The first five atom37 places (N, CA, C, CB, O) and aatype in JSON, in Angstrom:
{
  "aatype": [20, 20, 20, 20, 20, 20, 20, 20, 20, 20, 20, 20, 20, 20, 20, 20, 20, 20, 20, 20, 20, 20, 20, 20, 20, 20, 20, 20, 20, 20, 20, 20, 20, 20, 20, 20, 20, 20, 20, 20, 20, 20, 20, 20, 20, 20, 20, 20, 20, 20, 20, 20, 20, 20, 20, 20, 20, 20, 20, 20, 20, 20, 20, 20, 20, 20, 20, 20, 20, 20, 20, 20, 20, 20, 20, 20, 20, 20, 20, 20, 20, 20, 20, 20, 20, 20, 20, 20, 20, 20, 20, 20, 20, 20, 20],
  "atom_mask": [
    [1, 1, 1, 1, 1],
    [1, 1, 1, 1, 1],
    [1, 1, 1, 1, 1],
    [1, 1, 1, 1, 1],
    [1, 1, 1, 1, 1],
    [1, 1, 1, 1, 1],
    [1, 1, 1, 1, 1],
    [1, 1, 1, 1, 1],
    [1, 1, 1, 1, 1],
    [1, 1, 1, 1, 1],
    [1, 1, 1, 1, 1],
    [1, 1, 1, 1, 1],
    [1, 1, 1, 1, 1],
    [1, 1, 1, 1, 1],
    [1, 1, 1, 1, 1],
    [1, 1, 1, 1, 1],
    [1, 1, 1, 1, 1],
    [1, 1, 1, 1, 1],
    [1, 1, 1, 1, 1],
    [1, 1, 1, 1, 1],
    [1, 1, 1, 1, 1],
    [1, 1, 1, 1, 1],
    [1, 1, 1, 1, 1],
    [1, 1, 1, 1, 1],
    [1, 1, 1, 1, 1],
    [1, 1, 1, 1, 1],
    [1, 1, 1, 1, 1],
    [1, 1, 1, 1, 1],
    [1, 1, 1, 1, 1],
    [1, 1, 1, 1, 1],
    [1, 1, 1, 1, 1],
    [1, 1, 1, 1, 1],
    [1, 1, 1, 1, 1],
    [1, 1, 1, 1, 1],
    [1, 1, 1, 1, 1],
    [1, 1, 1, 1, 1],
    [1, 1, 1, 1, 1],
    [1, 1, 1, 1, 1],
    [1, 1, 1, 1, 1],
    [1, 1, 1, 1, 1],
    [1, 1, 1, 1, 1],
    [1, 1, 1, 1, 1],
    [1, 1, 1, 1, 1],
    [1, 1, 1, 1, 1],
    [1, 1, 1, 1, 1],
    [1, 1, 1, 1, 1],
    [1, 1, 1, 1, 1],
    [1, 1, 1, 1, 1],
    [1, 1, 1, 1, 1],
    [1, 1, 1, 1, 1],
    [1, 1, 1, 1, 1],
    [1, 1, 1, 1, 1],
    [1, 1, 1, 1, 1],
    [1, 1, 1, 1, 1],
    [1, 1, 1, 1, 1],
    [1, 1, 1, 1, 1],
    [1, 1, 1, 1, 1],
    [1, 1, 1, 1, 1],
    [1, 1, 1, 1, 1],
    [1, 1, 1, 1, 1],
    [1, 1, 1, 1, 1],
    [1, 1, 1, 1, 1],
    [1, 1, 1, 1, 1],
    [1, 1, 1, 1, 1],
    [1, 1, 1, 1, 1],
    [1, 1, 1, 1, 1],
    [1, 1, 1, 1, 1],
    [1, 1, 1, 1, 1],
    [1, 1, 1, 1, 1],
    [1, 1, 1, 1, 1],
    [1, 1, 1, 1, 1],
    [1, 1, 1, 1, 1],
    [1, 1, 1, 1, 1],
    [1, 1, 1, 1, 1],
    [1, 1, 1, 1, 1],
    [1, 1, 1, 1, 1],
    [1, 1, 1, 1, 1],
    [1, 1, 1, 1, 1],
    [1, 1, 1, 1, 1],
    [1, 1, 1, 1, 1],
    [1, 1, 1, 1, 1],
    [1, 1, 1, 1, 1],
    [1, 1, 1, 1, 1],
    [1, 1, 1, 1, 1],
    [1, 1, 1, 1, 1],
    [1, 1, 1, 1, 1],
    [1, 1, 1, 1, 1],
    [1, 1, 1, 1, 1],
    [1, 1, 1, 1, 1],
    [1, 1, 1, 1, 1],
    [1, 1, 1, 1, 1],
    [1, 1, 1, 1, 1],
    [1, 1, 1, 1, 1],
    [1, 1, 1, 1, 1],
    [1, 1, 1, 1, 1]
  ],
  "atom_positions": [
    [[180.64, 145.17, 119.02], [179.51, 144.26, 118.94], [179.63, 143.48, 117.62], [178.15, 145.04, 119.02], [179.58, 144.19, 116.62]],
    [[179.8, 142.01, 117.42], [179.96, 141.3, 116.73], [178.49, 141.12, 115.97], [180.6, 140.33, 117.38], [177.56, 141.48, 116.69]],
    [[178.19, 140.74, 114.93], [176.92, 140.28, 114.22], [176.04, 139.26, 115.04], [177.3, 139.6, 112.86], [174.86, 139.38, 115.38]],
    [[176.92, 138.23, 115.29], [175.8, 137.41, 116.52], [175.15, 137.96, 117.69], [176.46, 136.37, 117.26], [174.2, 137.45, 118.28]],
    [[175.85, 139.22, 118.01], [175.07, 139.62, 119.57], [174.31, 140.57, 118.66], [176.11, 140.44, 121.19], [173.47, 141.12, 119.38]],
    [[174.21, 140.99, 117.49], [173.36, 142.0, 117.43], [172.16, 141.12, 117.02], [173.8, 143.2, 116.48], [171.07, 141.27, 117.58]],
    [[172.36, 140.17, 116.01], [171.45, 138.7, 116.33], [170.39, 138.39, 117.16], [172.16, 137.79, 116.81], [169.18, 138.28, 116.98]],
    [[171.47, 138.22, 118.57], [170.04, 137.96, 119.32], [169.69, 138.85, 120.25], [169.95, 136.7, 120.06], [168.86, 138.67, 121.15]],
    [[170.44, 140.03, 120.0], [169.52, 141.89, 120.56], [167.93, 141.74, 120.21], [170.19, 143.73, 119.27], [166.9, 141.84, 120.87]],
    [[168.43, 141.31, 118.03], [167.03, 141.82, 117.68], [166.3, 140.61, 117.9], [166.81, 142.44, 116.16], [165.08, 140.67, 118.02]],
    [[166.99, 139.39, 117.97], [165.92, 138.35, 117.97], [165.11, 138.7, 119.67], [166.78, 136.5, 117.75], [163.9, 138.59, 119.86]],
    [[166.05, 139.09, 120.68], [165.18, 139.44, 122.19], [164.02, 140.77, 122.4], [166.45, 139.86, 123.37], [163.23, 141.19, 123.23]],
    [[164.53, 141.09, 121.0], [163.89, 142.38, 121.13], [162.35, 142.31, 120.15], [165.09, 143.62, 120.54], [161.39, 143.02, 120.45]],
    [[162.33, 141.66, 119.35], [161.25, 141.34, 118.23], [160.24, 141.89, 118.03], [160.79, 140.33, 118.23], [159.84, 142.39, 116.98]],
    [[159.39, 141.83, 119.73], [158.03, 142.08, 119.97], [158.22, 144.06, 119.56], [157.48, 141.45, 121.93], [157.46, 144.79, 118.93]],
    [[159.38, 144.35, 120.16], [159.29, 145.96, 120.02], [159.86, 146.29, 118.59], [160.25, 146.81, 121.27], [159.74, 147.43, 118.14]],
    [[160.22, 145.7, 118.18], [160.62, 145.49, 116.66], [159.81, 145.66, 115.71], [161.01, 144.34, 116.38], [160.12, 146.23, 114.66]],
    [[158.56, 145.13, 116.01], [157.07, 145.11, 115.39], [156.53, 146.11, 115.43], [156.15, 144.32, 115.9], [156.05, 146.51, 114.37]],
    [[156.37, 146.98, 116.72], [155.64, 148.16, 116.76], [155.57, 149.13, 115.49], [156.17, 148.84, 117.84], [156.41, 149.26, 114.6]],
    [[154.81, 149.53, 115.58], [154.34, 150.52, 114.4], [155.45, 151.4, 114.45], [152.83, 151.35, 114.58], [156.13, 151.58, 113.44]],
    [[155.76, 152.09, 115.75], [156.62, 152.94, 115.74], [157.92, 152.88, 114.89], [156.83, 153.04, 116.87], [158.38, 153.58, 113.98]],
    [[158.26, 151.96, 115.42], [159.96, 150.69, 114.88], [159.39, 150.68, 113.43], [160.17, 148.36, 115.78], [160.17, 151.27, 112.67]],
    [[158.87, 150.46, 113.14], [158.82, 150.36, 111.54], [158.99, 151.48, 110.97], [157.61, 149.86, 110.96], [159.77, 151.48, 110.02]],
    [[158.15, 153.09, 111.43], [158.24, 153.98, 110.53], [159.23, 154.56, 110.62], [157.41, 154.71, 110.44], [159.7, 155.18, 109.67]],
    [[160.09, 154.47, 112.38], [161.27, 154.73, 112.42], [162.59, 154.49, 111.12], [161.43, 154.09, 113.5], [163.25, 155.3, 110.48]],
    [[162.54, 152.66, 111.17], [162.95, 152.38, 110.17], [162.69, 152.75, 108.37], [162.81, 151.44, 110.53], [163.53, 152.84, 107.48]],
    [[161.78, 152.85, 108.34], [161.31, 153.28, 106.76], [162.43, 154.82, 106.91], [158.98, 153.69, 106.49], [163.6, 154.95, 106.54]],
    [[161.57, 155.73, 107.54], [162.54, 157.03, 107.86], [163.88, 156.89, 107.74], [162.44, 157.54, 109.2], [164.3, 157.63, 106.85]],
    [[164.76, 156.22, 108.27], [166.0, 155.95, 108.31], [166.32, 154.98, 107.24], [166.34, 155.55, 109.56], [167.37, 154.38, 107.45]],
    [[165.62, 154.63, 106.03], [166.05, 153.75, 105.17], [166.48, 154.76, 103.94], [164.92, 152.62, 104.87], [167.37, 154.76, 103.08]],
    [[165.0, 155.91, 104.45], [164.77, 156.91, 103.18], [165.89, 158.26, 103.05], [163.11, 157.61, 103.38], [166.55, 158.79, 102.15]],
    [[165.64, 158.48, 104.69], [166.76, 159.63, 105.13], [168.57, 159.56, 105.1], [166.43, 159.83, 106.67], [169.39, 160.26, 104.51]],
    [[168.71, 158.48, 105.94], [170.42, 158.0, 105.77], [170.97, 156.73, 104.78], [170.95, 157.48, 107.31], [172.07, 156.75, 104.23]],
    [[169.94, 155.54, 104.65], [170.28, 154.54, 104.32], [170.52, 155.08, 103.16], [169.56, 153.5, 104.53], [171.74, 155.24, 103.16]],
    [[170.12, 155.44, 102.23], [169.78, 155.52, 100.49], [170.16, 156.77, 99.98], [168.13, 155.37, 100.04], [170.34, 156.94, 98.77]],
    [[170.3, 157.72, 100.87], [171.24, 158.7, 100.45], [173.33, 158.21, 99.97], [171.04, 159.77, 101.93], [174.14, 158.66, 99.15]],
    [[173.39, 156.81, 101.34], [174.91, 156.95, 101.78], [174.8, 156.01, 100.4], [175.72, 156.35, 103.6], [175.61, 156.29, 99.52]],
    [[173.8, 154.87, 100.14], [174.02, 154.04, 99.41], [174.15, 154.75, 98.09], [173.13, 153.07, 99.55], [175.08, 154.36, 97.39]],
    [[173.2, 155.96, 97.5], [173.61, 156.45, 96.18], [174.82, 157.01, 95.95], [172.81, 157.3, 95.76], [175.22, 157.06, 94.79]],
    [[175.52, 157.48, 96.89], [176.35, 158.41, 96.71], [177.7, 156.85, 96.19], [176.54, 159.67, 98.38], [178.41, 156.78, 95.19]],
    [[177.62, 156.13, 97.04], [178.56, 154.91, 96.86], [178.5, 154.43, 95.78], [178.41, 153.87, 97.65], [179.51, 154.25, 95.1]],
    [[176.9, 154.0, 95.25], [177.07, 153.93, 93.79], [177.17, 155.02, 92.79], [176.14, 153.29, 93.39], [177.02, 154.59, 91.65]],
    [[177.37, 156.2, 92.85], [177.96, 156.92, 91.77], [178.96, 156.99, 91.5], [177.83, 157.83, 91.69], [179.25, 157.29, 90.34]],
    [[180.35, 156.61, 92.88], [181.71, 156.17, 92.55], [181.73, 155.03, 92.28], [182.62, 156.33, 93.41], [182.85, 154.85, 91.78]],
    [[181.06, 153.87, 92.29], [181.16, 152.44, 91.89], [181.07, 152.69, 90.12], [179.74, 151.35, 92.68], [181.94, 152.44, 89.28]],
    [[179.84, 153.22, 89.95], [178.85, 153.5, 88.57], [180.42, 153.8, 87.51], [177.36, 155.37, 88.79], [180.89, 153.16, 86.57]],
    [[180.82, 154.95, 88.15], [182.02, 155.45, 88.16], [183.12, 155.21, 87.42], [182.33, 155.35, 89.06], [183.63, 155.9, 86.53]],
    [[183.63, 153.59, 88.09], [184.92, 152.99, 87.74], [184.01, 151.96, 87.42], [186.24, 152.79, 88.8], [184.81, 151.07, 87.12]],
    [[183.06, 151.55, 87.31], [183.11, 150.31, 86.05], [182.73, 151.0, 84.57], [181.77, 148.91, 86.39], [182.91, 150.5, 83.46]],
    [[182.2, 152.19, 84.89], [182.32, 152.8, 82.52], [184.0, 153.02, 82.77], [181.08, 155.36, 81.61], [184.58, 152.65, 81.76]],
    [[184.73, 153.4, 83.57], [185.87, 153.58, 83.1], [186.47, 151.99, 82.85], [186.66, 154.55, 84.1], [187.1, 151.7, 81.83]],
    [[186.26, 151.29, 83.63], [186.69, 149.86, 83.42], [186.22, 149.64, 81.66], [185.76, 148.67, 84.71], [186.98, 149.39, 80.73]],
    [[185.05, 149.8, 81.65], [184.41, 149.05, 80.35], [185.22, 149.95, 79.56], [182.59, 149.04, 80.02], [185.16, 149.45, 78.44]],
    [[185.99, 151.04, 79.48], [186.39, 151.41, 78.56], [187.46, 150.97, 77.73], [186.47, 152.25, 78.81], [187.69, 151.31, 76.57]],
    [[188.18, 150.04, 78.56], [189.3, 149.2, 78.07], [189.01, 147.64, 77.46], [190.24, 149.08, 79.26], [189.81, 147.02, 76.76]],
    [[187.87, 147.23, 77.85], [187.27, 145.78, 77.86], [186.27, 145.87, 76.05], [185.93, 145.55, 79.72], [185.95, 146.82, 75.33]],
    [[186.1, 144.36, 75.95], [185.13, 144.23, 74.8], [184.37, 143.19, 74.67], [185.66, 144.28, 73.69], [184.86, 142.14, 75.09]],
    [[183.41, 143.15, 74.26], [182.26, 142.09, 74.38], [181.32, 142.22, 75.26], [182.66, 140.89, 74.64], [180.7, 143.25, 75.5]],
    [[181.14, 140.74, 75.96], [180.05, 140.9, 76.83], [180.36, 141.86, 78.38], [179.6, 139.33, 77.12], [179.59, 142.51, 79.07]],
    [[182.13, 141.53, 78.55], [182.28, 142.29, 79.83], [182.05, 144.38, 79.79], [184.09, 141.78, 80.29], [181.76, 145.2, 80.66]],
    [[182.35, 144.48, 78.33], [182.03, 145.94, 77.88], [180.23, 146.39, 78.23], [182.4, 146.0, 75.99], [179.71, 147.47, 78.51]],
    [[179.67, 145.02, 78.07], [178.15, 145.58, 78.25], [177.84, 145.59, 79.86], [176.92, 144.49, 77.38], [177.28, 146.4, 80.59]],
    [[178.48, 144.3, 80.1], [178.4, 144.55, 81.48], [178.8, 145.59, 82.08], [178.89, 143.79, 82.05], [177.84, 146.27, 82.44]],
    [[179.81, 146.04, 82.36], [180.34, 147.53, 83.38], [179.93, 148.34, 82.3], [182.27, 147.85, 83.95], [179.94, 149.41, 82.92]],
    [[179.64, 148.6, 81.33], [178.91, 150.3, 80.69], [177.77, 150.79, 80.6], [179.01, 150.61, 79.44], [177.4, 151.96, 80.5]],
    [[176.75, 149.08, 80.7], [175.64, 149.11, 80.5], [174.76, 148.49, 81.61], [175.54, 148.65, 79.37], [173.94, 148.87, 82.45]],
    [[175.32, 147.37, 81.2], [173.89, 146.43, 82.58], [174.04, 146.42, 84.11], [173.82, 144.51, 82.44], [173.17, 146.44, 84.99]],
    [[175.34, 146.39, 84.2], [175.34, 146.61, 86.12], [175.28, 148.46, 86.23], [177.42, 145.8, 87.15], [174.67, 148.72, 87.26]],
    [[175.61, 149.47, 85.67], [175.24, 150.69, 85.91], [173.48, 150.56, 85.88], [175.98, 151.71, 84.78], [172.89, 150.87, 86.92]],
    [[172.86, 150.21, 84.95], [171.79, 150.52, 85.24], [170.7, 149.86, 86.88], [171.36, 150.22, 83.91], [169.97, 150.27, 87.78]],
    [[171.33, 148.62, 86.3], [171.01, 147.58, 87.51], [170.77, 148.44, 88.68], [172.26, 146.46, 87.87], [169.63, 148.58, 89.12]],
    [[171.65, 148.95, 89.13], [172.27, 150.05, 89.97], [171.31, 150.83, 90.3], [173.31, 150.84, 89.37], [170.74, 150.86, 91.4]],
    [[171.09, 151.46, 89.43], [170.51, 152.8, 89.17], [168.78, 152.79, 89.45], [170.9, 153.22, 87.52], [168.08, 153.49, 90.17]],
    [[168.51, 151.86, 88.67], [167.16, 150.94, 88.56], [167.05, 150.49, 90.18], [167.34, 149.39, 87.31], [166.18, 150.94, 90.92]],
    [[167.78, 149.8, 90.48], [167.17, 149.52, 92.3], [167.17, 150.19, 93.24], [167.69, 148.66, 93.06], [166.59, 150.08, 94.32]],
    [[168.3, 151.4, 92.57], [168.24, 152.23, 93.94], [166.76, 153.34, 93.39], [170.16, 153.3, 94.33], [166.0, 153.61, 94.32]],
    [[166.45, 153.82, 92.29], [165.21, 154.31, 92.02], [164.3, 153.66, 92.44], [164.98, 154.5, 90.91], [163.55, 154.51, 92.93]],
    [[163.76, 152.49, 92.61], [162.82, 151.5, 92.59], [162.89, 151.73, 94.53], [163.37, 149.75, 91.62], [161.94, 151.95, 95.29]],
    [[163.83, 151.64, 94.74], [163.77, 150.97, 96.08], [163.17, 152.71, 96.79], [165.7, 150.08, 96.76], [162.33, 152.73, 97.69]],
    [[163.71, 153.97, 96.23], [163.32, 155.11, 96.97], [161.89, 155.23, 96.12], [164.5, 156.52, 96.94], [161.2, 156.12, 96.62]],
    [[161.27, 154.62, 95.01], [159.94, 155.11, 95.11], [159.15, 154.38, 96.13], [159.28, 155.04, 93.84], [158.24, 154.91, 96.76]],
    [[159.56, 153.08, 96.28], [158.91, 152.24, 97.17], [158.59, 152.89, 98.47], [159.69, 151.09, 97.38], [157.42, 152.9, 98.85]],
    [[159.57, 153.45, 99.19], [160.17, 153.76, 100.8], [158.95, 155.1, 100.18], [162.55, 154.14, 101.37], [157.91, 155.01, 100.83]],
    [[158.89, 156.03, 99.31], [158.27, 157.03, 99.48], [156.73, 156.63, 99.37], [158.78, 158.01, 98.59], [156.03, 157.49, 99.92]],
    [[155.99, 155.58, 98.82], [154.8, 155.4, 98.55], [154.36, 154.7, 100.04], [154.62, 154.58, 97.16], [153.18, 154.71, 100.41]],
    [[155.37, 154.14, 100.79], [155.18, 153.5, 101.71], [154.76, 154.54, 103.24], [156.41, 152.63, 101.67], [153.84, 154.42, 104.05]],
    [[156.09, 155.7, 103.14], [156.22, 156.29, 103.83], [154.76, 157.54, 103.97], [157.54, 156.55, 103.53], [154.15, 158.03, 104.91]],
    [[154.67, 157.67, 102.4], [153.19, 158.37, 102.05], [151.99, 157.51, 103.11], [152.74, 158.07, 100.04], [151.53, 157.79, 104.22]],
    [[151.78, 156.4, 102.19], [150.38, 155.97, 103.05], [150.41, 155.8, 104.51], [149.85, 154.61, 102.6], [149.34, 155.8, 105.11]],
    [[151.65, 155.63, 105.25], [151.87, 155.59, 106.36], [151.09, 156.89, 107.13], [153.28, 155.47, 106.42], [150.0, 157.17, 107.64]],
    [[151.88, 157.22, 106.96], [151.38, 159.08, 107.15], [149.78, 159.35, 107.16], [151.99, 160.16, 105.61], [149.02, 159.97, 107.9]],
    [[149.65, 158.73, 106.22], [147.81, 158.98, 105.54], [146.91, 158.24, 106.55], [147.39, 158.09, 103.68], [145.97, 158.68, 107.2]],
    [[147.41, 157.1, 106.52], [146.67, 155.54, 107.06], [146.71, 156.01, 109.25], [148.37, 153.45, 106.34], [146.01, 155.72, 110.22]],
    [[148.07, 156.9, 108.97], [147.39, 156.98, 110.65], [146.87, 158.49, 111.24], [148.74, 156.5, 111.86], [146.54, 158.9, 112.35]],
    [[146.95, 159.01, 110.07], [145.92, 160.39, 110.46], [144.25, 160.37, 110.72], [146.02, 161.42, 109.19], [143.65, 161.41, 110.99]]
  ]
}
């Protein structure tokens, strides 16, 4: 399945896309598989750019030792408190 047919799967599909269900499904699966596979990827990325910066100097040294590790680090924290505050009131809001 190429990107365009999955395209207009979801564009045919939309209305069920919306459902409440489809959403918490998704949140679940953002929190459960998505952001687990994604941290683990950035800890080998995180990884080889301090080893990169270890050879480099100046601004590219701050970059790979400092500012894209955190960058990193910072969105993927940010993004799992989000999914959990979300996933919280969810929970709350339909009990």
């Amino acid at each position: 399945m190429d990107i365009m047919e999955v395209k207009n799967t979801m564009l045919e599909n939309m209305e069920t896309l919306l459902q409440e269900s489809a959403k918490e499904a998704l949140i679940r699966w953002l929190k459960e598989a998505a952001l687990p596979a994604l941290k683990e990827i950035s800890e080998v990325y995180i990884e080889g750019l301090k080893k990169d910066a270890e050879g480099e100097t100046g601004w590219c040294k701050v970059r790979d030792g400092v500012v894209l590790p955190m960058a990193i680090q910072g969105g993927l924290w940010f993004i799992a408190e989000v999914l959990g505050k979300i996933e919280g009131a969810t929970v709350h809001e339909s009990a």
